Short mmCIF file of C-alpha atoms in Angstrom, two decimals:
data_model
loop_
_atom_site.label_atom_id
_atom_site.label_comp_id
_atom_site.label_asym_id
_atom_site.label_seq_id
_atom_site.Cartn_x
_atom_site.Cartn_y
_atom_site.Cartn_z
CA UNK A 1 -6.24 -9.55 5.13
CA UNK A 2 -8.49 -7.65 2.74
CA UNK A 3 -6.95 -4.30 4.33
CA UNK A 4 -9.40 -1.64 5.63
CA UNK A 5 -8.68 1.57 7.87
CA UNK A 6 -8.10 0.20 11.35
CA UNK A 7 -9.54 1.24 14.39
CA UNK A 8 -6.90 2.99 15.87
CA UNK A 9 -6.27 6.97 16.37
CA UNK A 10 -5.04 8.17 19.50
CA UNK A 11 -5.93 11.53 20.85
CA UNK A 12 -3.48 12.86 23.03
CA UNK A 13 -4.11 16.36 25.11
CA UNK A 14 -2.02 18.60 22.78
CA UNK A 15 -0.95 16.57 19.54
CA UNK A 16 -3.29 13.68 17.51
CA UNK A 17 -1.54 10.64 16.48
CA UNK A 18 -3.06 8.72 14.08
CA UNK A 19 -2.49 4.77 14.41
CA UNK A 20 -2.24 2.37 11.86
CA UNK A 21 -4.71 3.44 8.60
CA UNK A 22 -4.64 2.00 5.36
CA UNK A 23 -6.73 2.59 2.37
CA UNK A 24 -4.18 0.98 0.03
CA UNK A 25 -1.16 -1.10 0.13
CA UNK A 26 2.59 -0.62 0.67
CA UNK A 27 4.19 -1.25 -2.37
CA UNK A 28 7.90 -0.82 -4.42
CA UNK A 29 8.23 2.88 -5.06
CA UNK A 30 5.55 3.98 -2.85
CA UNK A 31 2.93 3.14 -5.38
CA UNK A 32 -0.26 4.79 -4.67
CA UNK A 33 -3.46 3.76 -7.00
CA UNK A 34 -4.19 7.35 -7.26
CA UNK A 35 -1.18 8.15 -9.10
CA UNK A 36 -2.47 6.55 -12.27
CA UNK A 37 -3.60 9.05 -15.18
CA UNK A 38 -7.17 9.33 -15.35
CA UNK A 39 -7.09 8.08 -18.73
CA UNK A 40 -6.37 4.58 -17.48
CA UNK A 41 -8.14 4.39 -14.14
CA UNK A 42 -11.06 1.98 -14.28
CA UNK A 43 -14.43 2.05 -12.54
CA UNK A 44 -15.35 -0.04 -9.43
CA UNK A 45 -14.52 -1.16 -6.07
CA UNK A 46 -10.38 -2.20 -4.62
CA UNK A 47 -9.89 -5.56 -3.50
CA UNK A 48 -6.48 -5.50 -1.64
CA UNK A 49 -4.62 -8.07 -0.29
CA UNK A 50 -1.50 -8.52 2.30
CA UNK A 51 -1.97 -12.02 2.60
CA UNK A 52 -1.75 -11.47 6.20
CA UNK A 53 -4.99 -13.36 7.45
CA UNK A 54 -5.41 -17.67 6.43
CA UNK A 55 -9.13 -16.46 4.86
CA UNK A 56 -7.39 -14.51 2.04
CA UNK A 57 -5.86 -17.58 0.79
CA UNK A 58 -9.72 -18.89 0.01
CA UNK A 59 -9.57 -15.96 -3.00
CA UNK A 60 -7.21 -17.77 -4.99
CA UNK A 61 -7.10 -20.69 -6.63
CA UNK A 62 -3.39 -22.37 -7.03
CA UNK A 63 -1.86 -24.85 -9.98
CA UNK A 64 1.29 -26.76 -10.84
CA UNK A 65 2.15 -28.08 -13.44
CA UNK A 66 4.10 -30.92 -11.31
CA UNK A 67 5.69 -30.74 -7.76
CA UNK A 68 4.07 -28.55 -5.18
CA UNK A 69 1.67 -26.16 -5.31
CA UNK A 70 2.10 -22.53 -5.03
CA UNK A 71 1.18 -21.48 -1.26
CA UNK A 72 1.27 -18.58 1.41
CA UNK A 73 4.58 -18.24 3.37
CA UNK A 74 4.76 -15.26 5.30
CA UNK A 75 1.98 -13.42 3.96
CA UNK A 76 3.24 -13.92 0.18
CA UNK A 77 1.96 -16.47 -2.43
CA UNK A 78 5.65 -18.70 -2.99
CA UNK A 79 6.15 -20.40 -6.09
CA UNK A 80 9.32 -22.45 -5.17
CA UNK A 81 8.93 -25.41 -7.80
CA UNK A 82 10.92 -25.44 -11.13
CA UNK A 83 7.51 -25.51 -13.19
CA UNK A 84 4.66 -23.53 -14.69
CA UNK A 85 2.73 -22.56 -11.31
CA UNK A 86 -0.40 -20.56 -12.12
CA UNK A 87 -2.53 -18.58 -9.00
CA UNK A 88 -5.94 -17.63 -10.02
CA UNK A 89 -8.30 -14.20 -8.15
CA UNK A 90 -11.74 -16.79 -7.99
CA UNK A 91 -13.83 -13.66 -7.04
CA UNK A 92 -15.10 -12.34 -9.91
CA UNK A 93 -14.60 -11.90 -13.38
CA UNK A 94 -13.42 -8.69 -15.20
CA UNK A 95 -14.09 -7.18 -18.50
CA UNK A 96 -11.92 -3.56 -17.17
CA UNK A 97 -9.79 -3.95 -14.73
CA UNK A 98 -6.46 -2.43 -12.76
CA UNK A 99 -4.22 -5.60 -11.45
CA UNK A 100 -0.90 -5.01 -9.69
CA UNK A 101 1.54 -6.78 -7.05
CA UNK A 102 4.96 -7.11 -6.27
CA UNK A 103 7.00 -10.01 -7.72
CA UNK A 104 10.21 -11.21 -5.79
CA UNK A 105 12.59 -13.78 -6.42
CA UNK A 106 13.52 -16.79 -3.75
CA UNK A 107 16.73 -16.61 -4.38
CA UNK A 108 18.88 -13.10 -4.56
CA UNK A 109 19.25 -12.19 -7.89
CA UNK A 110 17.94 -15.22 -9.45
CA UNK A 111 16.26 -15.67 -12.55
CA UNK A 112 13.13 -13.59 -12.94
CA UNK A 113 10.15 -15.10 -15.06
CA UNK A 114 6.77 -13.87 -14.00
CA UNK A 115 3.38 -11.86 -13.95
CA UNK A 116 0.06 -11.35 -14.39
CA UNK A 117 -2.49 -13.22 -16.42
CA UNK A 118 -5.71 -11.46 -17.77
CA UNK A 119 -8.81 -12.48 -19.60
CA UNK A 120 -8.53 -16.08 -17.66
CA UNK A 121 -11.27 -18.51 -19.29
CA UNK A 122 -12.56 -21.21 -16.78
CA UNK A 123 -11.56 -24.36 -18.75
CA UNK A 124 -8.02 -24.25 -17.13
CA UNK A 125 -5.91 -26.91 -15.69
CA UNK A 126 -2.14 -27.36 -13.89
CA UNK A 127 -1.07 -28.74 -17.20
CA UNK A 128 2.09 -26.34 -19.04
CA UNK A 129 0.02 -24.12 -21.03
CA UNK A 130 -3.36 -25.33 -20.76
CA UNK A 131 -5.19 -21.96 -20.28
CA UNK A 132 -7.05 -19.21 -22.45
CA UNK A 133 -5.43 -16.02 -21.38
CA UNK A 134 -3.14 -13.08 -21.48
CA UNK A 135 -0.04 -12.56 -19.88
CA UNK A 136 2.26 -9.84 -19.11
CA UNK A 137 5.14 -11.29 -18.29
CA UNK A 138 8.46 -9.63 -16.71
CA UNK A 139 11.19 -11.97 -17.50
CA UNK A 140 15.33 -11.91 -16.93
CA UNK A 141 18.09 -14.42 -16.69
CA UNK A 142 20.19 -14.80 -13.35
CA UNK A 143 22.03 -11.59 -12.23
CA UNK A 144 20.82 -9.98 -14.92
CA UNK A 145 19.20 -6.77 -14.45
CA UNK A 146 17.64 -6.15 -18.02
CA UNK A 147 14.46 -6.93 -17.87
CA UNK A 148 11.71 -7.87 -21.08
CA UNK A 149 8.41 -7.02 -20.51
CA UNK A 150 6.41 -10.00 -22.75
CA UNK A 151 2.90 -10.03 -23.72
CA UNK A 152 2.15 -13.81 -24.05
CA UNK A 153 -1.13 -15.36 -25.75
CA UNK A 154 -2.64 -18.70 -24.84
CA UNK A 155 -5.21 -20.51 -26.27
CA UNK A 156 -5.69 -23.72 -24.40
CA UNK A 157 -1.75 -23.83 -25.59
CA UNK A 158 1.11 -21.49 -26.34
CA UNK A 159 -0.25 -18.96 -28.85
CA UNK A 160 2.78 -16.84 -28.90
CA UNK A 161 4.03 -13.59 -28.44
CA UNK A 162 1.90 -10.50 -29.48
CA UNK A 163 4.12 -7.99 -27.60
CA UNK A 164 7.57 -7.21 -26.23
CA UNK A 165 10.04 -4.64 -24.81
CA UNK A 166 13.36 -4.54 -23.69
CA UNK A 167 15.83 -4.24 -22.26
CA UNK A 168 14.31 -2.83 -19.48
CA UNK A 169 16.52 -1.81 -16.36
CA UNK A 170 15.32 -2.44 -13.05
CA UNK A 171 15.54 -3.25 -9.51
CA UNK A 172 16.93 -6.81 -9.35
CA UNK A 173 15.12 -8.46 -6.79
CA UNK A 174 11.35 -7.25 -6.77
CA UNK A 175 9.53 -4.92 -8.97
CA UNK A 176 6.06 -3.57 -8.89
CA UNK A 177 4.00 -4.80 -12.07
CA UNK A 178 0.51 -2.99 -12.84
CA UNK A 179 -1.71 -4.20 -15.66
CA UNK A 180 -4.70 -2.36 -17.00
CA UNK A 181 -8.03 -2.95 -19.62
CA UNK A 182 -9.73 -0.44 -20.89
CA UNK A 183 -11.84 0.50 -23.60
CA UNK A 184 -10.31 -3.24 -24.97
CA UNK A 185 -6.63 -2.23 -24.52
CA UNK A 186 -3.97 -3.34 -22.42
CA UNK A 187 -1.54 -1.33 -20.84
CA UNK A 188 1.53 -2.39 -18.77
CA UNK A 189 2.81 -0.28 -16.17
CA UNK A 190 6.48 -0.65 -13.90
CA UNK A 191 7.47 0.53 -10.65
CA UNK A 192 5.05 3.03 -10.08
CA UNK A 193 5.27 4.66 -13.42
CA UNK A 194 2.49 7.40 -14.91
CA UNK A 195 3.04 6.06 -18.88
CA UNK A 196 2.96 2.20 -20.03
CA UNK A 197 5.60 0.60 -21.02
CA UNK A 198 3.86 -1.70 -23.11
CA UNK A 199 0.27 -0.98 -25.44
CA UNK A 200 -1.77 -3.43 -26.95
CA UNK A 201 -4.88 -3.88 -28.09
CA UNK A 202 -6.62 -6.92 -27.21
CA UNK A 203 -10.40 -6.02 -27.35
CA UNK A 204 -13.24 -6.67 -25.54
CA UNK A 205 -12.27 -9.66 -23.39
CA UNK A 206 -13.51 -10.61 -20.35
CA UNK A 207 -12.43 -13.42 -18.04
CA UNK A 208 -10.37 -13.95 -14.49
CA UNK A 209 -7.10 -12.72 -13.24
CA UNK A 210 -4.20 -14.19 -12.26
CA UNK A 211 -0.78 -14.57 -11.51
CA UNK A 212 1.78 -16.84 -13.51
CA UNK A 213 5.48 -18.21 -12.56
CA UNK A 214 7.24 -20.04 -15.42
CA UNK A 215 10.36 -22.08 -14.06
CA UNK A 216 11.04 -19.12 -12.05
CA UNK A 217 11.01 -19.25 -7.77
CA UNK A 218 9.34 -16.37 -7.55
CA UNK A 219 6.81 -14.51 -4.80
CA UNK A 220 3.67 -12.36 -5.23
CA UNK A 221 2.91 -9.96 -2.52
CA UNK A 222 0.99 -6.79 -1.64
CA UNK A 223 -2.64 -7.46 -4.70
CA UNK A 224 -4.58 -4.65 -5.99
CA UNK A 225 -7.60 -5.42 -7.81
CA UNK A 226 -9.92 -2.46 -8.94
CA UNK A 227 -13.00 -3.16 -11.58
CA UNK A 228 -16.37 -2.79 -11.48
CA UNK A 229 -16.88 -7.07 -10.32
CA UNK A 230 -15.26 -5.41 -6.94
CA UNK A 231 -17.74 -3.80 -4.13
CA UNK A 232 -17.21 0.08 -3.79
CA UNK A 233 -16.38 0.07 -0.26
CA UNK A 234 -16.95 3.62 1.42
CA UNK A 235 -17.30 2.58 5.20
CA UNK A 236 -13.13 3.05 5.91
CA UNK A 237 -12.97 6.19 4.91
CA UNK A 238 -16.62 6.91 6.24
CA UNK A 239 -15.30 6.02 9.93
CA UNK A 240 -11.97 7.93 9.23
CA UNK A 241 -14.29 11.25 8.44
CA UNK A 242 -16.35 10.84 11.48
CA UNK A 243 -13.17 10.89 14.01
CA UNK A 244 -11.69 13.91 12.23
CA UNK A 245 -15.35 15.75 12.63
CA UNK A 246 -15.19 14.31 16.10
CA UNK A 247 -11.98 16.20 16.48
CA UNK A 248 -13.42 19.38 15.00
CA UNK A 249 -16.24 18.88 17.53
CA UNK A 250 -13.86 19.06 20.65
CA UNK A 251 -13.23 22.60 19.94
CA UNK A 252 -9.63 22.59 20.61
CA UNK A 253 -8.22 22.47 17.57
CA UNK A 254 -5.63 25.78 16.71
CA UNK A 255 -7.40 27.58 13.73
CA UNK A 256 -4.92 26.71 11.56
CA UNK A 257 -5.57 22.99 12.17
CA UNK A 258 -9.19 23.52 12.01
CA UNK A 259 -9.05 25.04 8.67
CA UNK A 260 -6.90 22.53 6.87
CA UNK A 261 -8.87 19.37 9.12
CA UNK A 262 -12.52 20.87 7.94
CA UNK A 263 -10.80 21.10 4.40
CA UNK A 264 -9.66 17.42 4.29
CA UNK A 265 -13.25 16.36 5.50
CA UNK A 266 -15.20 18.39 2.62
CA UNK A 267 -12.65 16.64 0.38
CA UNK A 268 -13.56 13.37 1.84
CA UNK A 269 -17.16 13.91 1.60
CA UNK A 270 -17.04 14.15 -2.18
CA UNK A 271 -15.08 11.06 -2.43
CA UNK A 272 -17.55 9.30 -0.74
CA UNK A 273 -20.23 10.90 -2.50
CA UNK A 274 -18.38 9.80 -6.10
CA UNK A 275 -17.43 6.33 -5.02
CA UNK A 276 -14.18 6.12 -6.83
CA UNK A 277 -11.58 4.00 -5.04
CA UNK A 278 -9.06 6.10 -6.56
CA UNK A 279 -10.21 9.55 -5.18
CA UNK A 280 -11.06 7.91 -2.13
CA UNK A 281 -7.75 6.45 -0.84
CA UNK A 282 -6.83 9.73 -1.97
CA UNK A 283 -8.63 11.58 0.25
CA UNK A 284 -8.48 9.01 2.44
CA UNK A 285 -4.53 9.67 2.87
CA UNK A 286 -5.30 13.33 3.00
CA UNK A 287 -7.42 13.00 6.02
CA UNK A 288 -4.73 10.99 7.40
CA UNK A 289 -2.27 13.83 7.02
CA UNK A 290 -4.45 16.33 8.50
CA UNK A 291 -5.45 14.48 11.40
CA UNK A 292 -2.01 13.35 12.38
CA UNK A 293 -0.77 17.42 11.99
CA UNK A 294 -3.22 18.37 14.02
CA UNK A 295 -2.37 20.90 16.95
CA UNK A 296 -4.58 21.19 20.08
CA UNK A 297 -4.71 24.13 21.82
CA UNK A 298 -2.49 24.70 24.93
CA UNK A 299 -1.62 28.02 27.62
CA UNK A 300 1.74 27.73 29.36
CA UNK A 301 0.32 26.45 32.57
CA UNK A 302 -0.29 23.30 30.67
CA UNK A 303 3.44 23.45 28.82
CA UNK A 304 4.28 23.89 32.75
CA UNK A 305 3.50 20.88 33.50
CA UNK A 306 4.59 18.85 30.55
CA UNK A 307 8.18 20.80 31.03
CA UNK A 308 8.05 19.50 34.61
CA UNK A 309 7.24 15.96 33.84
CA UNK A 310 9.85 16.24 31.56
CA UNK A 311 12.59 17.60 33.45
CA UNK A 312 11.85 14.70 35.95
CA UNK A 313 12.41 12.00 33.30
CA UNK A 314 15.57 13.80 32.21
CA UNK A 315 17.06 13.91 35.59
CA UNK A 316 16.06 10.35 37.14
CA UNK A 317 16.22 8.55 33.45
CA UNK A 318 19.36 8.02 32.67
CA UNK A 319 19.56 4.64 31.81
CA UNK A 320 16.15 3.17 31.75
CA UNK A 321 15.56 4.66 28.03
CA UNK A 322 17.19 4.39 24.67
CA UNK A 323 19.76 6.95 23.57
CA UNK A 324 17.90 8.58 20.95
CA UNK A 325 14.55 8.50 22.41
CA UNK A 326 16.36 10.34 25.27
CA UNK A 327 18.39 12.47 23.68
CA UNK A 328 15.22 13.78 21.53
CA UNK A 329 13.51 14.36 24.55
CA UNK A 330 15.90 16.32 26.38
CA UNK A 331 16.04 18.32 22.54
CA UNK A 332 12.69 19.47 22.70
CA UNK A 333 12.98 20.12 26.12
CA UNK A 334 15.23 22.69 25.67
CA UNK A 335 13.06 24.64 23.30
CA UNK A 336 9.98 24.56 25.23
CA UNK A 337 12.40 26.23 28.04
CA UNK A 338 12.62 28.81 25.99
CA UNK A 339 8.70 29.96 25.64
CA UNK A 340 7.20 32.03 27.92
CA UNK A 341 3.30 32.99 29.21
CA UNK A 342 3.87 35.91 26.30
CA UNK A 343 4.27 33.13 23.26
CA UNK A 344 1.55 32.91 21.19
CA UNK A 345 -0.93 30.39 21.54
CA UNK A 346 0.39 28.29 18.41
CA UNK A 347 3.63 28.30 19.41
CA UNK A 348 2.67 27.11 22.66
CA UNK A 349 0.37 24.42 21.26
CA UNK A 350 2.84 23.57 18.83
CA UNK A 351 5.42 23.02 21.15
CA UNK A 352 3.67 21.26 24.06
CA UNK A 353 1.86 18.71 21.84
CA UNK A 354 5.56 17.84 20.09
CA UNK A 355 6.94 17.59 24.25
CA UNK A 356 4.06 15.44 25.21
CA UNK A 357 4.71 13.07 22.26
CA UNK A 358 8.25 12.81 22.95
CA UNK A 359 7.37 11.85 26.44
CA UNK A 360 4.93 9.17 25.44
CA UNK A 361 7.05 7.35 22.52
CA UNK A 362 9.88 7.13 24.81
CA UNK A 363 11.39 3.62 24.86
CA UNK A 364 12.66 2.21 27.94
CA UNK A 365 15.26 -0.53 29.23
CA UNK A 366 14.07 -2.37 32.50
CA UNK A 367 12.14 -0.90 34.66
CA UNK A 368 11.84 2.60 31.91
CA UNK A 369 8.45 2.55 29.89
#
């Protein structure tokens, strides 16, 4: 599904845990869209896909040029047939724009020959070639792990190649590709890298973006689409805020967690204030941080009774958990054994929110949790 920050934070008594939140995608090498150079950022909204919902599907538009259609398997768009498959982003049309994905092969270590199309004209069909276009091809022969990195033109037909690189070494079987316009040039980006790998200028084009596979089984997962076509969406990140002022609010927070929470919100605010999608998944991953270090305040009465809940587990539990949820139980145990009414309050808190966790993400066998 188009992802968005789910609604999900838990708030235990003396540690927060924050639940599933995403402002951006998981990707090969940890790819974040902030950690593009502001030089090639673009402006406008994020459209990202996971493929995970049947609606998303509805976004693209698929081609063959004989034999079946690409299609979603799994949450990733499969091109399985030995042709020229092309998947077209119907949503809007982009003049500046920041495109990436991850492209896998079917079979391990088979031949590579895909990418991403930009500047897609209308007037295509599923016919080889028949499309006006650029694309940035990554392309490699079987158990090969030199890549080239191809800039092909098409103009209704094969125009050619206007740009190339290589050898290029990478991971065999799935590598992150990011394409960029701006200010009419084209930049090609691997793996999570700060500096193109391939330049070109191609002016000012406009048109739709895509995906190509060229007699190539390959897969396209995990879409990033950022241009000004896209809505700036600021209501994730919004919600996120409120809970970590909500948190703030309860007035439990140690001061050192109140200081670098309140921090993380200011930051937030300006994000939302700027409506950049880069700053704001950004800041949104900041807030995350903060609110899932957060410490809530705790006196050793309280660790008391976590230590005594504990110590119950420990002694009738053998058995109904796993071994290393046990085990790193029975660890922290130990230290909080060790505190005493004269600790200081953050060492208390720190230590009775990381018992309490350790209690609750315990995982049982039969009748365990």
């Amino acid at each position: 599904m188009k992802k968005h920050l789910k609604k999900s934070i838990a708030l235990l008594l003396c540690a927060a845990a924050l639940g599933a939140c995403f402002c951006g995608t998981t990707v090969v090498a940890a790819e974040k869209i902030y950690d593009l150079p502001q030089e090639y950022r673009v402006a406008g909204g994020h459209a990202n896909y996971d493929l995970s919902a049947k609606a998303d599907e509805q976004d693209f538009d698929f081609y063959t040029e004989f034999d079946k259609p690409p299609s979603v398997v799994d949450e990733k768009i499969v091109c399985r047939s030995l042709a020229e498959q092309k998947i077209i982003y119907n949503k809007a049309i982009f003049t500046e724009v920041d495109i990436s994905v991850d492209i896998g092969t079917i079979n391990k270590n088979g031949k590579f020959d895909a990418g991403i199309y930009v500047g897609v004209q209308s007037d295509m069909s599923g016919k080889l070639d028949d499309i006006t276009a650029y694309n940035i091809n990554l392309e490699r022969g079987a158990d090969k792990n030199a890549y080239f990195l191809k800039l092909h033109c098409f103009e209704r037909m094969y125009a050619g190649v206007k740009a190339e690189i290589g050898p290029v070494v990478l991971p065999m079987n799935t590598v992150r590709l990011r394409v960029v316009i701006k200010n009419g040039t084209l930049y090609a980006f691997v793996n999570g890298e700060s500096t193109p790998r391939l330049t070109y200028s191609v002016g000012n084009i406009s048109g739709y973006v895509g995906f190509r596979s060229f007699y190539s089984p390959n897969t396209f997962d995990n879409i990033s689409i950022i241009g000004a076509a896209n809505e700036i969406d600021r209501s994730g990140l919004n919600e996120l805020r409120l809970k970590a002022q909500a948190m703030i609010d309860s007035g439990t927070l140690t001061a050192d967690s109140l200081e670098k929470l309140s921090r993380a919100i200011a930051d937030s605010e300006t994000a939302i204030a700027q409506g950049d999608a880069y700053e704001t998944e950004r800041a949104c991953d900041a807030l995350k941080a903060a609110m899932a270090a957060v410490i809530y305040k705790c006196d050793f009465e309280i660790l008391e009774k976590f230590i005594a809940e504990a110590q119950n587990i420990i002694d009738n539990g053998v058995g109904k958990y796993t071994r290393n949820s046990f085990i790193s139980l029975g660890k922290v145990l130990d230290k909080c054994k060790t505190l005493t009414a004269e600790s200081d309050e953050d060492t208390l808190s720190y230590w009775a929110g990381r018992l309490r966790l350790r209690i609750d993400e315990l995982i049982g066998y039969g009748d365990g949790k």
